[in-house]
CSV table of N, CA and C in Angstrom, one decimal:
chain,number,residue,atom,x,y,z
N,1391,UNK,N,128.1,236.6,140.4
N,1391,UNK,CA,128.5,236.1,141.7
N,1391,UNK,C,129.7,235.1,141.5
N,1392,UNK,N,129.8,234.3,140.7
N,1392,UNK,CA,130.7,233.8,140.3
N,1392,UNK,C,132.1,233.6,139.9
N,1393,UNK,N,132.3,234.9,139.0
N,1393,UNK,CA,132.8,235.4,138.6
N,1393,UNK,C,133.8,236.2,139.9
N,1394,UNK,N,133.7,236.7,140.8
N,1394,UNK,CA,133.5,237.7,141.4
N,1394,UNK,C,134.4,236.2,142.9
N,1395,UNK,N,133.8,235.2,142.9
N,1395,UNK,CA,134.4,234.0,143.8
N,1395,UNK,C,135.6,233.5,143.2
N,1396,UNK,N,135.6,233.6,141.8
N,1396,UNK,CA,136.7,232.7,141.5
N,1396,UNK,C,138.2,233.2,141.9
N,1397,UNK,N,138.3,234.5,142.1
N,1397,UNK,CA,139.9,234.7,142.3
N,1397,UNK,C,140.0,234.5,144.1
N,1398,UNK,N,139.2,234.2,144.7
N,1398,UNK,CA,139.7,234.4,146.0
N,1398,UNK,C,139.4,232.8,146.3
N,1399,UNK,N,138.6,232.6,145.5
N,1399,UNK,CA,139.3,230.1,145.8
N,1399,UNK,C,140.5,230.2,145.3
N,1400,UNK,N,140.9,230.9,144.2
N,1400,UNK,CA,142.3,230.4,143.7
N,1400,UNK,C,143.4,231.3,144.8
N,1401,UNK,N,142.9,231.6,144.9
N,1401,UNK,CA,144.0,232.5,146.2
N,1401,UNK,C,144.3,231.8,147.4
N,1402,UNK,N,143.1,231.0,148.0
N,1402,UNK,CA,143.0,230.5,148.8
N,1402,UNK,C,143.8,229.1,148.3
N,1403,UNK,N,143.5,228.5,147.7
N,1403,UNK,CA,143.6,227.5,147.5
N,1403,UNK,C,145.5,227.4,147.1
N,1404,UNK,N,146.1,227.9,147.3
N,1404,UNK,CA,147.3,228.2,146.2
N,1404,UNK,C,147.8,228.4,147.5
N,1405,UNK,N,147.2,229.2,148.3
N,1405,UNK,CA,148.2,229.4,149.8
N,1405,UNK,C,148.0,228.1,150.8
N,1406,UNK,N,147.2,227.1,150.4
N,1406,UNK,CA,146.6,226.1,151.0
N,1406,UNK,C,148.0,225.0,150.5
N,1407,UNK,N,148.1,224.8,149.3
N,1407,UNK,CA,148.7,223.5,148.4
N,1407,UNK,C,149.9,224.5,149.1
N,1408,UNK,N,151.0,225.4,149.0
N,1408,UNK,CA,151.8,226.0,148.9
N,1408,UNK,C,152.4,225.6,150.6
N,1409,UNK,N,151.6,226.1,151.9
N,1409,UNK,CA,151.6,225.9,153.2
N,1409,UNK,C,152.0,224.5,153.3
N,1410,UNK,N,150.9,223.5,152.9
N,1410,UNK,CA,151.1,221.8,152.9
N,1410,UNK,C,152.0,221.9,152.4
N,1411,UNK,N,152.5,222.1,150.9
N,1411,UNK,CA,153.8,221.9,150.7
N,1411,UNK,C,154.8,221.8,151.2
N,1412,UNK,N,155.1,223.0,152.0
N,1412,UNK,CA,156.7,223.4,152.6
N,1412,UNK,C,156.3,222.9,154.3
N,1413,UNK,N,155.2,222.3,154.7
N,1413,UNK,CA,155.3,221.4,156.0
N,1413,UNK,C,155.4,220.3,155.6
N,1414,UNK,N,155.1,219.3,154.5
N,1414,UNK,CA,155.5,218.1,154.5
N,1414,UNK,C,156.9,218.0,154.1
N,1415,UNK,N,157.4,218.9,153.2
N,1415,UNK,CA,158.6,219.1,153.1
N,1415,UNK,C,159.5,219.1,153.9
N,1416,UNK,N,159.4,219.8,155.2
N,1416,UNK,CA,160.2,220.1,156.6
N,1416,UNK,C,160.2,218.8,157.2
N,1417,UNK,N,159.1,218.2,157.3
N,1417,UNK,CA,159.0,217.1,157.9
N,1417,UNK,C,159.6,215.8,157.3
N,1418,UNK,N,159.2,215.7,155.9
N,1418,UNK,CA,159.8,214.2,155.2
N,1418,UNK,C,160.9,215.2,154.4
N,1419,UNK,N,161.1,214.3,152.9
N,1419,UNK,CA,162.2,214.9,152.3
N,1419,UNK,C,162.1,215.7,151.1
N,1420,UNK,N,162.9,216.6,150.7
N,1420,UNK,CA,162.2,217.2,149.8
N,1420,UNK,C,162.1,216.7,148.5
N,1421,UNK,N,162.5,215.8,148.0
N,1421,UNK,CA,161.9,215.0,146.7
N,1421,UNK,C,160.9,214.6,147.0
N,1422,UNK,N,160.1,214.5,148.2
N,1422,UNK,CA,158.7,213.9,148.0
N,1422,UNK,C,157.8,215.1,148.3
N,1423,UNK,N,158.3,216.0,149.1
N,1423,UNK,CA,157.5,217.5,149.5
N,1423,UNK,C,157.5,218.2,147.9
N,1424,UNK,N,158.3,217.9,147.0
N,1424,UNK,CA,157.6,218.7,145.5
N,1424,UNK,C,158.0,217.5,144.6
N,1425,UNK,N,157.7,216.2,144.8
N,1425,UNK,CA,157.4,215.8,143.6
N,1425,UNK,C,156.2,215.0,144.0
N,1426,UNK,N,155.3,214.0,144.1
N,1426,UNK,CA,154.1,213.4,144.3
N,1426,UNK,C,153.5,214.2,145.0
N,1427,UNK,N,153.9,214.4,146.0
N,1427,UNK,CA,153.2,215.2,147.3
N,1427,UNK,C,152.3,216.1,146.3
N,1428,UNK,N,153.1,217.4,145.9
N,1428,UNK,CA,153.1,218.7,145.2
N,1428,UNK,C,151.9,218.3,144.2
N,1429,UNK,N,152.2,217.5,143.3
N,1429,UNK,CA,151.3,217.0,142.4
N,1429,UNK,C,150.1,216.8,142.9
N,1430,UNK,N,150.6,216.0,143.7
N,1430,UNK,CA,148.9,215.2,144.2
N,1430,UNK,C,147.9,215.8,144.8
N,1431,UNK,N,148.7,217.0,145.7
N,1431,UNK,CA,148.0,218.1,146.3
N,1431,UNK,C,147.3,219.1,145.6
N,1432,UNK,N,148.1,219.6,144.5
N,1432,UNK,CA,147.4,220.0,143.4
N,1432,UNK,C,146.4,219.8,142.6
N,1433,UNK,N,146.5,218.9,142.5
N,1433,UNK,CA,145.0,217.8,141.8
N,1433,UNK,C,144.0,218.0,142.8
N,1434,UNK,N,144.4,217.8,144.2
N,1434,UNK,CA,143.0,217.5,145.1
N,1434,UNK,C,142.5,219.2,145.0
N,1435,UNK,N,143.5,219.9,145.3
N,1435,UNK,CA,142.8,221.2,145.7
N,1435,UNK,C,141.9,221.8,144.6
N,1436,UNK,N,142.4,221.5,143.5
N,1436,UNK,CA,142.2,222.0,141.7
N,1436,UNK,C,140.5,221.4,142.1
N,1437,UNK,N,140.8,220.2,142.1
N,1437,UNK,CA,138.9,219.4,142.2
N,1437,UNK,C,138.2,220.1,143.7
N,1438,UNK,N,138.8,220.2,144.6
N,1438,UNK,CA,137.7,221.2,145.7
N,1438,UNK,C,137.5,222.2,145.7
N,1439,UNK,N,138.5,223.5,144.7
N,1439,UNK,CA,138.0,224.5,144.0
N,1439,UNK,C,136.6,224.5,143.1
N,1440,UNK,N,137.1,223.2,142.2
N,1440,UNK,CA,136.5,223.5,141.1
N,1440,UNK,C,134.4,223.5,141.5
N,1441,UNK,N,135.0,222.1,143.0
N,1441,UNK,CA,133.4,221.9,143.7
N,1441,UNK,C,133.0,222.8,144.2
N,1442,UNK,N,134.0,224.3,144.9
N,1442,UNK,CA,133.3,225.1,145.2
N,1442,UNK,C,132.5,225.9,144.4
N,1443,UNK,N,133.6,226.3,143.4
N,1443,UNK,CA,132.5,227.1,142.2
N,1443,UNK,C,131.3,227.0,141.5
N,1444,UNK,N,131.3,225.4,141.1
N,1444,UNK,CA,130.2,224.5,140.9
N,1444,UNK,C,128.9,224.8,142.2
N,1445,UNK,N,129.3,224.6,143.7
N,1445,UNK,CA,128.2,224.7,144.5
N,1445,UNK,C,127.5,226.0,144.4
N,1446,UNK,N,128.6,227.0,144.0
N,1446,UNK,CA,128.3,228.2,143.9
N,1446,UNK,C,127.3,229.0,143.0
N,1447,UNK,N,127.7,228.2,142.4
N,1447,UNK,CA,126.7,228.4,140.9
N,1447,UNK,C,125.7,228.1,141.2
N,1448,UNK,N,124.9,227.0,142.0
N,1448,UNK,CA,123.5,227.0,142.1
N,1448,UNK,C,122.9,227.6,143.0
């Protein structure tokens, strides 16, 4: 079952960080839409993937 979730959180999640990206972008400037933003967004989504798969597993 697992196995089987993990490509469609990363799918998800990648169109998620990607979307936020290019609207904070539009809205502020783009050295902060791909540089902290990007990063930081990446990290959060990386750890709420990772809790899905985790919840998943039990």
């Amino acid at each position: 079952m697992l196995f089987l979730a993990v490509f469609p959180i990363a799918i998800v999640s990648n169109i998620l960080r990607i979307a936020a990206t290019l609207i904070v972008t539009h809205f502020t400037t783009v050295e902060f839409g791909t540089g902290p933003f990007h990063e930081w967004m990446g990290l959060g989504l990386f750890i709420l993937a990772f809790l899905l798969m985790f919840g998943l597993e039990r």
